[in-house]
Tab-separated table of C-alpha atoms in Angstrom:
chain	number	residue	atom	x	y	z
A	1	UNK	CA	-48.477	-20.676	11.289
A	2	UNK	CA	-48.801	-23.595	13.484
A	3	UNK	CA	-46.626	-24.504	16.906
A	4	UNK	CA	-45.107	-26.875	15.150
A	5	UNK	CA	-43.610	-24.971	12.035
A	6	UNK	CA	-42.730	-22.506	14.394
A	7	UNK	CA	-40.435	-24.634	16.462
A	8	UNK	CA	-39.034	-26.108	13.526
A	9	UNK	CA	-37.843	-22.827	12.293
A	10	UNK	CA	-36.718	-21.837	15.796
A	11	UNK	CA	-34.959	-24.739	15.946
A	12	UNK	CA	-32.919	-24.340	12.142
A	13	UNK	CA	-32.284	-20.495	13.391
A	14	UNK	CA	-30.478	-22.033	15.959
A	15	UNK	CA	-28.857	-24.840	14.568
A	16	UNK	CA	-27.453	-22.171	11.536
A	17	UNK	CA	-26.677	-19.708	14.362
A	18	UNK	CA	-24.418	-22.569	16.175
A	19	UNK	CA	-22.477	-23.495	12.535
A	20	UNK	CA	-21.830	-20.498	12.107
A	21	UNK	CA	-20.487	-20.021	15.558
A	22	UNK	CA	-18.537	-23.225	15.079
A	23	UNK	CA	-17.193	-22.172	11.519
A	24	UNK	CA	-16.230	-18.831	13.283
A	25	UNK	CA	-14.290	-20.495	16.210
A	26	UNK	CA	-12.305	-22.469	13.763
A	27	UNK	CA	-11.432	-20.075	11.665
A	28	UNK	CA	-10.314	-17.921	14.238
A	29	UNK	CA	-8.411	-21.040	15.852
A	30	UNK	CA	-6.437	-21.476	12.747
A	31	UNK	CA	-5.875	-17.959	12.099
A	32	UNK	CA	-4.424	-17.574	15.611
A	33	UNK	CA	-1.047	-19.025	15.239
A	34	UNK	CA	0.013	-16.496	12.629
A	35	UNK	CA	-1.874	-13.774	13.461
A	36	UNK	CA	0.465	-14.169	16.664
A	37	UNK	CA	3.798	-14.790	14.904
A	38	UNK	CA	3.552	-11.386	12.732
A	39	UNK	CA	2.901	-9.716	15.798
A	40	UNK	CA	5.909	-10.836	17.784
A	41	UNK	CA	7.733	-10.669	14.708
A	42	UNK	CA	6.561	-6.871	14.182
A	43	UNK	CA	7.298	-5.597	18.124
A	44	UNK	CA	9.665	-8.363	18.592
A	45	UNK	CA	7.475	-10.118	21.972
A	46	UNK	CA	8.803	-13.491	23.030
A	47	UNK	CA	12.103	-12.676	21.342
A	48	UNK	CA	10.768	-13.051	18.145
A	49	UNK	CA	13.509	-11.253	15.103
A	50	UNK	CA	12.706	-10.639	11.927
A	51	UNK	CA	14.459	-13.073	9.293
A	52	UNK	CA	14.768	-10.842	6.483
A	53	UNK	CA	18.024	-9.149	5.916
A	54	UNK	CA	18.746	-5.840	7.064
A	55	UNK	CA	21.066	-3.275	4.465
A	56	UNK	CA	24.630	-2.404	5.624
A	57	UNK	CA	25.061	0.364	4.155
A	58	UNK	CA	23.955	3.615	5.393
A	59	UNK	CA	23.590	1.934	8.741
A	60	UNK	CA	23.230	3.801	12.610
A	61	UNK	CA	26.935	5.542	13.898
A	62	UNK	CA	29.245	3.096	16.011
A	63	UNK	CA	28.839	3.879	19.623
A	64	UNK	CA	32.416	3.261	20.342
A	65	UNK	CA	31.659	4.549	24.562
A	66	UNK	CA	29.874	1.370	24.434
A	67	UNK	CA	30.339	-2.368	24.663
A	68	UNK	CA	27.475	-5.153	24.772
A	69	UNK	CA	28.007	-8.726	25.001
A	70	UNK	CA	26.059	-11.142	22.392
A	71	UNK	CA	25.654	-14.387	24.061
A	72	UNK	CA	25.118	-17.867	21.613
A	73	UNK	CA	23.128	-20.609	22.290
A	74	UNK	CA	22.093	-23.762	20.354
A	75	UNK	CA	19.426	-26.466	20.335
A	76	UNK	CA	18.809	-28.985	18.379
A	77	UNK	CA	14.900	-30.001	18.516
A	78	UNK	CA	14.050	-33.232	19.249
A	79	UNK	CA	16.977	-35.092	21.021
A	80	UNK	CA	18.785	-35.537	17.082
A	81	UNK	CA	22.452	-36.179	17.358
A	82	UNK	CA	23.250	-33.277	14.980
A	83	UNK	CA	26.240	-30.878	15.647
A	84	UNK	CA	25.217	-27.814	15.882
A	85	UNK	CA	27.489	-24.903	17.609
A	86	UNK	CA	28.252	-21.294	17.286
A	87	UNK	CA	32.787	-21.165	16.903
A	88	UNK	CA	32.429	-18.317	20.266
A	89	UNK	CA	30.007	-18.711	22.874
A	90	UNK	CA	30.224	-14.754	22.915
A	91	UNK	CA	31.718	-11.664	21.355
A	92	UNK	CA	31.645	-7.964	22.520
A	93	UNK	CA	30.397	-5.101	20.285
A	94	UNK	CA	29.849	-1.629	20.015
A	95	UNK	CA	26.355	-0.520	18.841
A	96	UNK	CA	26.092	-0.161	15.693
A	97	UNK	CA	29.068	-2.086	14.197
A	98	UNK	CA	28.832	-5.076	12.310
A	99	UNK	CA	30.251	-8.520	13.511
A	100	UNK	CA	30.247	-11.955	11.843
A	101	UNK	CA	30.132	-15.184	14.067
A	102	UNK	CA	30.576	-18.643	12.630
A	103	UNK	CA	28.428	-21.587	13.107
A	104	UNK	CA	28.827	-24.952	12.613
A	105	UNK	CA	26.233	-27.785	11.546
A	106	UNK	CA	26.745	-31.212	10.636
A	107	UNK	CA	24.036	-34.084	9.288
A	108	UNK	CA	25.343	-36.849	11.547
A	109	UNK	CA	22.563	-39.195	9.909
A	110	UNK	CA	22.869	-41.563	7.267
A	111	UNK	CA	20.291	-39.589	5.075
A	112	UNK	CA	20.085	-35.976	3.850
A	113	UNK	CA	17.756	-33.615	5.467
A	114	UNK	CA	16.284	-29.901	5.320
A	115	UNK	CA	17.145	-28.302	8.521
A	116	UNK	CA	15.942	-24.521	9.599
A	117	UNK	CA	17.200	-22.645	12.231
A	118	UNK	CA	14.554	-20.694	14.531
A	119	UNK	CA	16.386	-17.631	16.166
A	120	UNK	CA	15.327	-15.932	19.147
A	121	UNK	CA	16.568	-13.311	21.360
A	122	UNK	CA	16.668	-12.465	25.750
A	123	UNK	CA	15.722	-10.017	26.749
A	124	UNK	CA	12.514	-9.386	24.766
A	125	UNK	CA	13.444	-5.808	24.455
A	126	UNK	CA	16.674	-6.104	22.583
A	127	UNK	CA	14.817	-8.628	20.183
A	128	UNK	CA	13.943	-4.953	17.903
A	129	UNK	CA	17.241	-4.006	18.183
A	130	UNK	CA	19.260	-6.947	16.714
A	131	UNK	CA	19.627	-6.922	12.879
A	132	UNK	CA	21.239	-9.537	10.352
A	133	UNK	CA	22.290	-9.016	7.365
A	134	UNK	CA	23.116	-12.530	6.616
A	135	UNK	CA	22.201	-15.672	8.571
A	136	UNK	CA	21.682	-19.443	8.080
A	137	UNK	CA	18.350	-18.672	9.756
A	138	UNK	CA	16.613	-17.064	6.746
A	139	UNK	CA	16.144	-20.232	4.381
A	140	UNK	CA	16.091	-23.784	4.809
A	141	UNK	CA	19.433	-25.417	5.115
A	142	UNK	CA	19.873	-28.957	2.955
A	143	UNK	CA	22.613	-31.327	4.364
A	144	UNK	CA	23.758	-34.576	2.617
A	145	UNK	CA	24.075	-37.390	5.265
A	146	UNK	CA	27.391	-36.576	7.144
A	147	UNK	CA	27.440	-33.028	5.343
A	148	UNK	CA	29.279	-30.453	7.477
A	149	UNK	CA	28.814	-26.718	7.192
A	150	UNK	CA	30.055	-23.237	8.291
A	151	UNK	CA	27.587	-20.719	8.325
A	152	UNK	CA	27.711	-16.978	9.193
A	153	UNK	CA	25.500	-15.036	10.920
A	154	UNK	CA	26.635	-11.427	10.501
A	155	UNK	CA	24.441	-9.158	12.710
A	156	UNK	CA	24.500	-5.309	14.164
A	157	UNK	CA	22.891	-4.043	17.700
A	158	UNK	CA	20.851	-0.717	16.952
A	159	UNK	CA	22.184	2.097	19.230
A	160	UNK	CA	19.190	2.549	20.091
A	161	UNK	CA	19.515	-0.627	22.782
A	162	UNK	CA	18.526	0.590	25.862
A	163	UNK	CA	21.149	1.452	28.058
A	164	UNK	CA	20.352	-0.907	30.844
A	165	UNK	CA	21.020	-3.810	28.270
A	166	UNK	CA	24.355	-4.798	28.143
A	167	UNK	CA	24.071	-8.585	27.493
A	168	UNK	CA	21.921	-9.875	24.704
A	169	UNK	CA	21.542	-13.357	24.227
A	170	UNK	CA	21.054	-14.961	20.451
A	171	UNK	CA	19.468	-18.377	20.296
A	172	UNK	CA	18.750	-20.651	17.959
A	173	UNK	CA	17.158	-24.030	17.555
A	174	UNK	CA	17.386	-26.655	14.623
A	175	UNK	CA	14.309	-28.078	13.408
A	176	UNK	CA	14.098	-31.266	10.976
A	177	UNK	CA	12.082	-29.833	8.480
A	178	UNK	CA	12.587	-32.272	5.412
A	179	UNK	CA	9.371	-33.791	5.244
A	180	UNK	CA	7.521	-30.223	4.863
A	181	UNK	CA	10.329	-28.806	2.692
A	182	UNK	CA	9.825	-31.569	0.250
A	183	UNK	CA	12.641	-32.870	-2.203
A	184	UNK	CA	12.762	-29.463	-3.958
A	185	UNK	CA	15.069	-27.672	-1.794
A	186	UNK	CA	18.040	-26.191	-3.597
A	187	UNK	CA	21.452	-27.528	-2.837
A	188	UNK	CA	23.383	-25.017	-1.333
A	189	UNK	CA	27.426	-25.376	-0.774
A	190	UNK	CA	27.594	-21.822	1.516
A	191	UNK	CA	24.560	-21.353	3.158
């Protein structure tokens, strides 16, 4: 085998090995972004909460010898002139009893949209410890232009809250979403 042949397959060797480093890069790139998000979502870092829907029944005993506050907060992404508000900026509970807080939306645009509400909790350690069982936050939310809605987020604090937590703070911000949630999305008069 000659110089030459040689460096030509040196040279493919290396030009597969780099593709294939390339291909491997951006396929871990675009894996990242969820790979993350299950994880927060899983040992609730950053605040991340699950959005499925937790049972009520069955649930942890009320620690009536305690009290913690559950702060609200709202954002609406992207500087939109949307109402969005929770009806208390805060409520007191005892671990391990159920509460329901109203929110209120409203599509001040002259078009319908698909909304969805991201949630997020401070600290990150109470993030595991808050629980819905019902909240605007799990699907998308459809508003007709000038559509106004009430939605509940009915929620329970674990017991299991450490005991040097006694505020929690729930947040959550509104994100256009119609253009990805396409023209399917249900119609929903309560959500």
């Amino acid at each position: 085998m000659s110089a030459t042949e040689q460096g030509r397959k040196s040279v493919r060797r290396t030009a597969l090995i780099m593709v294939a480093v390339v291909a491997g890069m951006f396929g871990f790139g675009y894996a990242t972004v969820p790979l993350y998000n299950a994880l927060c979502t899983f040992i609730g870092l950053n605040g991340k909460v699950s959005t499925e829907a937790v049972s009520e029944s069955g649930g942890a005993a009320v620690d009536k010898t305690r009290l913690v506050k559950v702060q609200f907060v709202t954002t609406v992404n992207g500087g939109r002139n949307w109402e969005f508000r929770s009806e208390q900026a805060q409520v007191e509970v005892h671990p391990g009893e159920f509460s329901t807080v109203m929110f209120h939306a409203r599509n001040t645009e002259d078009h319908d949209i698909v909304a969805q509400a991201v949630p997020n909790v401070a600290p990150t350690t109470a993030a595991r410890h808050l629980r819905k069982s019902e909240c605007f936050c799990f699907n998308n939310q459809p508003f007709k232009a000038g559509e106004e809605k009430e939605m509940p987020v009915r929620f329970v604090i674990d017991p299991e809250l450490p005991p040097e937590v006694d505020t929690v703070t729930l947040s959550y911000t509104f994100f256009d979403v119609t253009q990805t949630a396409g023209k399917s999305a249900p119609a929903s008069p309560n959500s």
